[in-house]
PDB file of C-alpha atoms in Angstrom:
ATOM      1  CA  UNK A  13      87.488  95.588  87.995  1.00  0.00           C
ATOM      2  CA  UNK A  14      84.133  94.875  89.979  1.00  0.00           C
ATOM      3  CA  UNK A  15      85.660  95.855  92.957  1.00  0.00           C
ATOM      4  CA  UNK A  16      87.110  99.125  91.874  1.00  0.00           C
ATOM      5  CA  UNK A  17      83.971 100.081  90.304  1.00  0.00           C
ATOM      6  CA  UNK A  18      82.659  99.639  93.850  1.00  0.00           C
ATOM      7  CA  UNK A  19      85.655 101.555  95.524  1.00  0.00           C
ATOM      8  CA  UNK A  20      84.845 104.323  93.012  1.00  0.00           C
ATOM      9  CA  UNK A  21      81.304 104.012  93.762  1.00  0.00           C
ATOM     10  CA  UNK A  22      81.738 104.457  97.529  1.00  0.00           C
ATOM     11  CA  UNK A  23      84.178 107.420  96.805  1.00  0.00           C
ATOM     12  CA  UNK A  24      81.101 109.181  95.560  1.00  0.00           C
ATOM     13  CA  UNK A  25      78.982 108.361  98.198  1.00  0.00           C
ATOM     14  CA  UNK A  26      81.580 109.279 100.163  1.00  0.00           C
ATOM     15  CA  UNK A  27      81.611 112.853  98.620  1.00  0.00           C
ATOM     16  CA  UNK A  28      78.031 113.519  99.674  1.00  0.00           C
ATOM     17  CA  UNK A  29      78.931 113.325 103.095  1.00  0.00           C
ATOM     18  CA  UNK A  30      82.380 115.291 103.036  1.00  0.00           C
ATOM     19  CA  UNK A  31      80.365 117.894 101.323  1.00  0.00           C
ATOM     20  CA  UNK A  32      77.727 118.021 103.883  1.00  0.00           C
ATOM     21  CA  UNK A  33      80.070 117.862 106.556  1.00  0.00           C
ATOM     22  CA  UNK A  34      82.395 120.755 104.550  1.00  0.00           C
ATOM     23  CA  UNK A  35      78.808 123.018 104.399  1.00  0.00           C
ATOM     24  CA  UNK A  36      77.695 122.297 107.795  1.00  0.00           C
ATOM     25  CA  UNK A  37      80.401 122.083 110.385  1.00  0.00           C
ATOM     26  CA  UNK A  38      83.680 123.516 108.826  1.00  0.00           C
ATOM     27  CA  UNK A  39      82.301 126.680 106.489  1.00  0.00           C
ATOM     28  CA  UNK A  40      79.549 127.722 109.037  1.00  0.00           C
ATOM     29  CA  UNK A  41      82.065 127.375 112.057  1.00  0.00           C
ATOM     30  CA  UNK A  42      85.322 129.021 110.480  1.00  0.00           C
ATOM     31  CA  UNK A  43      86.567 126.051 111.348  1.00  0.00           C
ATOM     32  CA  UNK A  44      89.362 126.411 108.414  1.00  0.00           C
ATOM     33  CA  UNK A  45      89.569 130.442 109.226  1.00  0.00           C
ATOM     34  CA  UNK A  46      87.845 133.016 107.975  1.00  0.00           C
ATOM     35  CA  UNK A  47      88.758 133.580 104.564  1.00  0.00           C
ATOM     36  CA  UNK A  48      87.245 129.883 103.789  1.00  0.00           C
ATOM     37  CA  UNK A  49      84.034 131.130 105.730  1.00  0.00           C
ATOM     38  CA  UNK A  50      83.717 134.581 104.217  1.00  0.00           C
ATOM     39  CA  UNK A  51      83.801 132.904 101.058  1.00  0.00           C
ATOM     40  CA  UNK A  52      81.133 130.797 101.491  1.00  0.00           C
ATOM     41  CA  UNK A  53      78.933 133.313 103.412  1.00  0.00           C
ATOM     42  CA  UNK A  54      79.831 135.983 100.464  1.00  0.00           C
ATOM     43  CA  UNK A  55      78.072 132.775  98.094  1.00  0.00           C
ATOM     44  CA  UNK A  56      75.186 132.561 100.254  1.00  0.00           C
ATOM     45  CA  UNK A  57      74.623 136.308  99.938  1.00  0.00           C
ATOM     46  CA  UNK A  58      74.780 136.320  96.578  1.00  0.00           C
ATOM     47  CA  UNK A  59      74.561 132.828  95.283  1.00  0.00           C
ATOM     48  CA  UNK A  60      75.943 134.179  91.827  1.00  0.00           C
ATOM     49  CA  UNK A  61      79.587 134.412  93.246  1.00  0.00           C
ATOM     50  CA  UNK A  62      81.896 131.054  94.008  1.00  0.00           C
ATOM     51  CA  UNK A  63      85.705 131.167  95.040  1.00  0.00           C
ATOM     52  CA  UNK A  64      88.424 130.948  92.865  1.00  0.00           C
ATOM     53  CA  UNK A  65      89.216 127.733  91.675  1.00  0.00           C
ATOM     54  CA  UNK A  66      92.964 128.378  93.563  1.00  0.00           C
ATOM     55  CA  UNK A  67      90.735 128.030  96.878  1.00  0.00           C
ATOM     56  CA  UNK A  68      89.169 124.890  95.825  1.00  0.00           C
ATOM     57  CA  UNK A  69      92.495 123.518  95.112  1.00  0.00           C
ATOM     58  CA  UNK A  70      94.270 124.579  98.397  1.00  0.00           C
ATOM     59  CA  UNK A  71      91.072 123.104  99.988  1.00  0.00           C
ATOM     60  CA  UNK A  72      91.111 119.947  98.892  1.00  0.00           C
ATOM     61  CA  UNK A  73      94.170 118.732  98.325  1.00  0.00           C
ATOM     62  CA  UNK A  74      95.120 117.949 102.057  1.00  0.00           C
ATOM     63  CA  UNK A  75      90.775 116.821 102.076  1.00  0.00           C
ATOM     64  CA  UNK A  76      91.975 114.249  99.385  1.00  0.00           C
ATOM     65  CA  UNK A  77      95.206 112.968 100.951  1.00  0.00           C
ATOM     66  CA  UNK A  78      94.146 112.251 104.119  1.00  0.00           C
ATOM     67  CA  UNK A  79      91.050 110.273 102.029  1.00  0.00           C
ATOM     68  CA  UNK A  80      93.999 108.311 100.024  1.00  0.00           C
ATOM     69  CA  UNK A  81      96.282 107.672 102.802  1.00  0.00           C
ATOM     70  CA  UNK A  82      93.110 106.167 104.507  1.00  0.00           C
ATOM     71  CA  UNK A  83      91.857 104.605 101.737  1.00  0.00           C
ATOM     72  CA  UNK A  84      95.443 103.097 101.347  1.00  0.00           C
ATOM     73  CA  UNK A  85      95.975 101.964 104.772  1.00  0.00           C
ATOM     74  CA  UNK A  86      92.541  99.981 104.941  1.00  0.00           C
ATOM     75  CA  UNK A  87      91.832  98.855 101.365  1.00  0.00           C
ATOM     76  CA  UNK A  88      95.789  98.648 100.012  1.00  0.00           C
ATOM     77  CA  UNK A  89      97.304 100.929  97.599  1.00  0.00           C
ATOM     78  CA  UNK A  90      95.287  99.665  94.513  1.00  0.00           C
ATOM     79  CA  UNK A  91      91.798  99.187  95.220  1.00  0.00           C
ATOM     80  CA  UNK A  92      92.838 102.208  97.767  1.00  0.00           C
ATOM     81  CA  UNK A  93      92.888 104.800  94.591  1.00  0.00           C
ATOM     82  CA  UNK A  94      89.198 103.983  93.470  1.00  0.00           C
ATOM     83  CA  UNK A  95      87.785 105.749  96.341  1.00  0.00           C
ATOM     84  CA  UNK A  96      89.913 108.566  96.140  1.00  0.00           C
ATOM     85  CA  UNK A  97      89.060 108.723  92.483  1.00  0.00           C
ATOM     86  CA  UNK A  98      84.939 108.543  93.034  1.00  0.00           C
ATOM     87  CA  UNK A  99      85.708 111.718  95.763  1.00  0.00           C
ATOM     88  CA  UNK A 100      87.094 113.665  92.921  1.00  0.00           C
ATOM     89  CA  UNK A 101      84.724 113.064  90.741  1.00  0.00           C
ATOM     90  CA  UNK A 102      82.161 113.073  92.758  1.00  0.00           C
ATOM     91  CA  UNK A 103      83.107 116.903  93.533  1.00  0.00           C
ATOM     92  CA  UNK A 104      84.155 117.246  90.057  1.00  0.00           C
ATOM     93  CA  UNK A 105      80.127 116.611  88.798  1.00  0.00           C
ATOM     94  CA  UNK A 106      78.910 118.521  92.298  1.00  0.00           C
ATOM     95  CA  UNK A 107      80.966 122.171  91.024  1.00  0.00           C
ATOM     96  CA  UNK A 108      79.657 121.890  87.748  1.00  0.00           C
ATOM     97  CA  UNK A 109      75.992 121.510  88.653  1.00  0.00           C
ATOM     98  CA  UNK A 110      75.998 123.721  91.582  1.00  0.00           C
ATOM     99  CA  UNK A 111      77.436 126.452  89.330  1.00  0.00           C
ATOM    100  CA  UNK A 112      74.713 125.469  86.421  1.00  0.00           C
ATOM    101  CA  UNK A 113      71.963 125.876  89.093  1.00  0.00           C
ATOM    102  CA  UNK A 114      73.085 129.236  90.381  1.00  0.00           C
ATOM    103  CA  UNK A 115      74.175 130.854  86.797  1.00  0.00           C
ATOM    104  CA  UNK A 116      72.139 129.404  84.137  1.00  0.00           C
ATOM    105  CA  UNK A 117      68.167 129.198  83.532  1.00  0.00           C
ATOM    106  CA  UNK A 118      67.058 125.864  84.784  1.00  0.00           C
ATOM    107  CA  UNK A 119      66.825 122.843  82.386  1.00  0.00           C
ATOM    108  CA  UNK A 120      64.134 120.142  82.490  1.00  0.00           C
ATOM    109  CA  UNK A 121      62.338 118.885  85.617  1.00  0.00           C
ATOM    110  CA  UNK A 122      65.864 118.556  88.234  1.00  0.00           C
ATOM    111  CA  UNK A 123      67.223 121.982  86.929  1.00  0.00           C
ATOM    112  CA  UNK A 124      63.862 123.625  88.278  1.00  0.00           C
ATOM    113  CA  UNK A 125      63.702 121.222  91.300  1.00  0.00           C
ATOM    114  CA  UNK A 126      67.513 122.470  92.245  1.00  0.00           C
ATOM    115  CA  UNK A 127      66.661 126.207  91.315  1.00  0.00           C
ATOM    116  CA  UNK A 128      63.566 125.921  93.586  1.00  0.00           C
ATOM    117  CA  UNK A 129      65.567 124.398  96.751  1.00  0.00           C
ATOM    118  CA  UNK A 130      68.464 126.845  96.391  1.00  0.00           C
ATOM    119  CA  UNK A 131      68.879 130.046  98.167  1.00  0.00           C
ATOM    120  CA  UNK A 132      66.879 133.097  96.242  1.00  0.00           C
ATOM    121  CA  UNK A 133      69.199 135.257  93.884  1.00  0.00           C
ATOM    122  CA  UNK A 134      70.094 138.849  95.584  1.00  0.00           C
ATOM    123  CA  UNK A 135      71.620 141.825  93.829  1.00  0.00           C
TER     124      UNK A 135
END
């Protein structure tokens, strides 16, 4: 069980870095085609709008099983699933609090730190 928990643990690590490499390199290059990157650039220009959840999907299901056949391959199939898992939810917990920080008035001391260090709101 200790070692899933770490498996799972480095699957959300592991999501930090997909999703800086997702931001950086593959939605700012159109490296995925344009519809990815006009969606993105659409939610920088006004941070209130985010792509259908159908998008999301269609994004990262091949994302996640290249991550499990990998995680497969060098772990084996068992512990193989935890990281897999801590991806997911690591992007799980990411959508709902970047959505919370770009719809919602901030709560407590990291809701204002987040609403300060994201992109001004434009109408």
């Amino acid at each position: 069980m200790t070692v899933w928990l770490f498996g799972f643990a480095f699957g959300v690590a592991l999501w930090t870095l997909l999703e800086y490499v997702l931001h950086r390199f593959v939605f700012h290059r159109r490296l995925l085609g344009k519809l990815a990157a006009k969606e993105h650039l659409l939610h920088h220009a006004k941070v209130d709008h985010f792509a259908h959840w159908s998008m999301k999907v269609a994004l990262a299901v091949p994302v996640l099983s290249v991550i499990v056949a990998l995680a497969a391959l060098v772990l084996g199939v068992a512990l193989g699933t935890s990281v897999p898992v801590g991806v997911l939810a690591g992007y799980g917990v990411y959508e709902v609090i970047h959505r919370r920080i770009h719809v919602r008035a901030p709560l407590g001391a990291y809701g204002r730190w987040a609403r300060r260090h994201s992109p001004p709101r434009r109408r």
